N, C-alpha and C. Protein backbone atom coordinates (compact mmCIF):
# COMPACT_ATOMS: atom_id res chain seq x y z
N UNK A 1 24.87 -9.81 1.94
CA UNK A 1 25.48 -8.53 1.66
C UNK A 1 24.73 -7.42 2.38
N UNK A 2 23.43 -7.46 2.34
CA UNK A 2 22.64 -6.45 3.03
C UNK A 2 22.87 -6.51 4.52
N UNK A 3 22.90 -7.71 5.06
CA UNK A 3 23.06 -7.87 6.50
C UNK A 3 24.48 -7.52 6.96
N UNK A 4 25.43 -7.67 6.08
CA UNK A 4 26.80 -7.35 6.44
C UNK A 4 27.00 -5.86 6.68
N UNK A 5 26.19 -5.04 6.04
CA UNK A 5 26.32 -3.60 6.18
C UNK A 5 25.37 -3.03 7.23
N UNK A 6 24.78 -3.90 8.05
CA UNK A 6 23.80 -3.47 9.05
C UNK A 6 22.73 -2.60 8.42
N UNK A 7 22.21 -3.09 7.34
CA UNK A 7 21.21 -2.38 6.55
C UNK A 7 19.97 -2.12 7.40
N UNK A 8 19.55 -0.91 7.46
CA UNK A 8 18.40 -0.52 8.25
C UNK A 8 17.14 -0.58 7.39
N UNK A 9 16.20 -1.43 7.77
CA UNK A 9 14.99 -1.61 6.99
C UNK A 9 13.96 -0.51 7.23
N UNK A 10 14.20 0.33 8.21
CA UNK A 10 13.22 1.39 8.50
C UNK A 10 13.12 2.39 7.36
N UNK A 11 14.18 2.51 6.57
CA UNK A 11 14.12 3.48 5.47
C UNK A 11 13.12 3.06 4.41
N UNK A 12 12.76 1.77 4.38
CA UNK A 12 11.79 1.28 3.40
C UNK A 12 10.40 1.85 3.70
N UNK A 13 10.04 1.89 4.97
CA UNK A 13 8.72 2.39 5.35
C UNK A 13 8.73 3.87 5.69
N UNK A 14 9.88 4.50 5.64
CA UNK A 14 9.99 5.91 6.01
C UNK A 14 9.07 6.81 5.19
N UNK A 15 8.95 6.64 3.86
CA UNK A 15 8.04 7.52 3.11
C UNK A 15 6.59 7.41 3.59
N UNK A 16 6.19 6.21 3.98
CA UNK A 16 4.81 6.03 4.48
C UNK A 16 4.69 6.63 5.87
N UNK A 17 5.68 6.38 6.70
CA UNK A 17 5.63 6.88 8.07
C UNK A 17 5.64 8.41 8.13
N UNK A 18 6.29 9.03 7.19
CA UNK A 18 6.38 10.49 7.21
C UNK A 18 5.31 11.17 6.35
N UNK A 19 4.46 10.38 5.72
CA UNK A 19 3.43 10.95 4.84
C UNK A 19 2.30 11.58 5.64
N UNK A 20 1.53 12.39 4.96
CA UNK A 20 0.34 13.00 5.56
C UNK A 20 -0.64 11.90 5.93
N UNK A 21 -1.49 12.14 6.94
CA UNK A 21 -2.43 11.11 7.38
C UNK A 21 -3.34 10.59 6.26
N UNK A 22 -3.73 11.46 5.34
CA UNK A 22 -4.60 11.03 4.24
C UNK A 22 -3.88 10.03 3.33
N UNK A 23 -2.60 10.30 3.10
CA UNK A 23 -1.81 9.40 2.24
C UNK A 23 -1.60 8.07 2.94
N UNK A 24 -1.33 8.11 4.24
CA UNK A 24 -1.16 6.87 5.00
C UNK A 24 -2.42 6.01 4.91
N UNK A 25 -3.57 6.66 5.03
CA UNK A 25 -4.84 5.94 4.97
C UNK A 25 -5.03 5.29 3.61
N UNK A 26 -4.71 6.02 2.54
CA UNK A 26 -4.83 5.47 1.19
C UNK A 26 -3.89 4.27 1.02
N UNK A 27 -2.67 4.41 1.45
CA UNK A 27 -1.69 3.32 1.32
C UNK A 27 -2.16 2.10 2.10
N UNK A 28 -2.63 2.31 3.33
CA UNK A 28 -3.09 1.19 4.14
C UNK A 28 -4.28 0.49 3.50
N UNK A 29 -5.21 1.26 2.96
CA UNK A 29 -6.39 0.66 2.33
C UNK A 29 -6.03 -0.08 1.05
N UNK A 30 -5.12 0.47 0.26
CA UNK A 30 -4.70 -0.21 -0.97
C UNK A 30 -3.94 -1.49 -0.64
N UNK A 31 -3.09 -1.45 0.37
CA UNK A 31 -2.37 -2.67 0.76
C UNK A 31 -3.33 -3.74 1.24
N UNK A 32 -4.35 -3.35 2.00
CA UNK A 32 -5.34 -4.32 2.46
C UNK A 32 -6.12 -4.88 1.29
N UNK A 33 -6.48 -4.02 0.33
CA UNK A 33 -7.19 -4.48 -0.87
C UNK A 33 -6.35 -5.50 -1.63
N UNK A 34 -5.08 -5.19 -1.83
CA UNK A 34 -4.20 -6.12 -2.54
C UNK A 34 -4.09 -7.43 -1.79
N UNK A 35 -4.00 -7.37 -0.48
CA UNK A 35 -3.93 -8.59 0.33
C UNK A 35 -5.21 -9.41 0.16
N UNK A 36 -6.36 -8.74 0.19
CA UNK A 36 -7.63 -9.43 0.03
C UNK A 36 -7.76 -10.04 -1.36
N UNK A 37 -7.29 -9.32 -2.38
CA UNK A 37 -7.38 -9.81 -3.75
C UNK A 37 -6.48 -11.01 -3.99
N UNK A 38 -5.36 -11.06 -3.28
CA UNK A 38 -4.44 -12.19 -3.45
C UNK A 38 -5.09 -13.50 -3.04
N UNK A 39 -5.99 -13.44 -2.08
CA UNK A 39 -6.62 -14.67 -1.60
C UNK A 39 -7.81 -15.09 -2.45
N UNK A 40 -8.17 -14.25 -3.41
CA UNK A 40 -9.29 -14.57 -4.28
C UNK A 40 -8.80 -15.20 -5.58
N UNK A 41 -9.60 -16.08 -6.14
CA UNK A 41 -9.23 -16.65 -7.42
C UNK A 41 -9.34 -15.61 -8.53
N UNK A 42 -10.33 -14.75 -8.41
CA UNK A 42 -10.56 -13.73 -9.42
C UNK A 42 -10.18 -12.37 -8.84
N UNK A 43 -9.02 -11.88 -9.21
CA UNK A 43 -8.55 -10.60 -8.67
C UNK A 43 -8.78 -9.46 -9.64
N UNK A 44 -9.83 -9.53 -10.40
CA UNK A 44 -10.12 -8.50 -11.40
C UNK A 44 -10.64 -7.24 -10.73
N UNK A 45 -10.60 -6.16 -11.49
CA UNK A 45 -11.15 -4.87 -11.11
C UNK A 45 -10.40 -4.20 -9.96
N UNK A 46 -9.19 -4.60 -9.72
CA UNK A 46 -8.44 -3.97 -8.63
C UNK A 46 -8.14 -2.51 -8.95
N UNK A 47 -7.93 -2.19 -10.22
CA UNK A 47 -7.65 -0.79 -10.57
C UNK A 47 -8.82 0.12 -10.22
N UNK A 48 -10.02 -0.33 -10.51
CA UNK A 48 -11.20 0.47 -10.17
C UNK A 48 -11.34 0.61 -8.65
N UNK A 49 -11.06 -0.46 -7.94
CA UNK A 49 -11.14 -0.41 -6.48
C UNK A 49 -10.11 0.57 -5.91
N UNK A 50 -8.92 0.58 -6.48
CA UNK A 50 -7.88 1.51 -6.02
C UNK A 50 -8.30 2.95 -6.31
N UNK A 51 -8.84 3.17 -7.49
CA UNK A 51 -9.33 4.52 -7.81
C UNK A 51 -10.43 4.96 -6.86
N UNK A 52 -11.32 4.05 -6.50
CA UNK A 52 -12.38 4.38 -5.55
C UNK A 52 -11.81 4.74 -4.18
N UNK A 53 -10.81 4.03 -3.74
CA UNK A 53 -10.16 4.34 -2.46
C UNK A 53 -9.58 5.75 -2.50
N UNK A 54 -8.88 6.05 -3.59
CA UNK A 54 -8.27 7.39 -3.72
C UNK A 54 -9.34 8.46 -3.77
N UNK A 55 -10.37 8.24 -4.57
CA UNK A 55 -11.44 9.24 -4.68
C UNK A 55 -12.13 9.46 -3.33
N UNK A 56 -12.40 8.41 -2.62
CA UNK A 56 -13.09 8.53 -1.33
C UNK A 56 -12.26 9.27 -0.29
N UNK A 57 -10.94 9.14 -0.37
CA UNK A 57 -10.09 9.78 0.63
C UNK A 57 -9.67 11.20 0.24
N UNK A 58 -9.80 11.55 -1.01
CA UNK A 58 -9.40 12.89 -1.43
C UNK A 58 -10.52 13.89 -1.20
N UNK A 59 -11.75 13.44 -1.27
CA UNK A 59 -12.89 14.37 -1.13
C UNK A 59 -12.93 15.00 0.23
């Protein structure tokens, strides 16, 4: 159904692509963190790590 309407997938990443550079950096770092945590058996403390990323980039 999606392919039948020539659905454009660029709109999915559009908010990230049009965001301020600081926001892009936060999103990229959080995505990398989540990717790294997925490969670990113990993915605890991700919330604290995300908060640290945000704090470090906002200052």
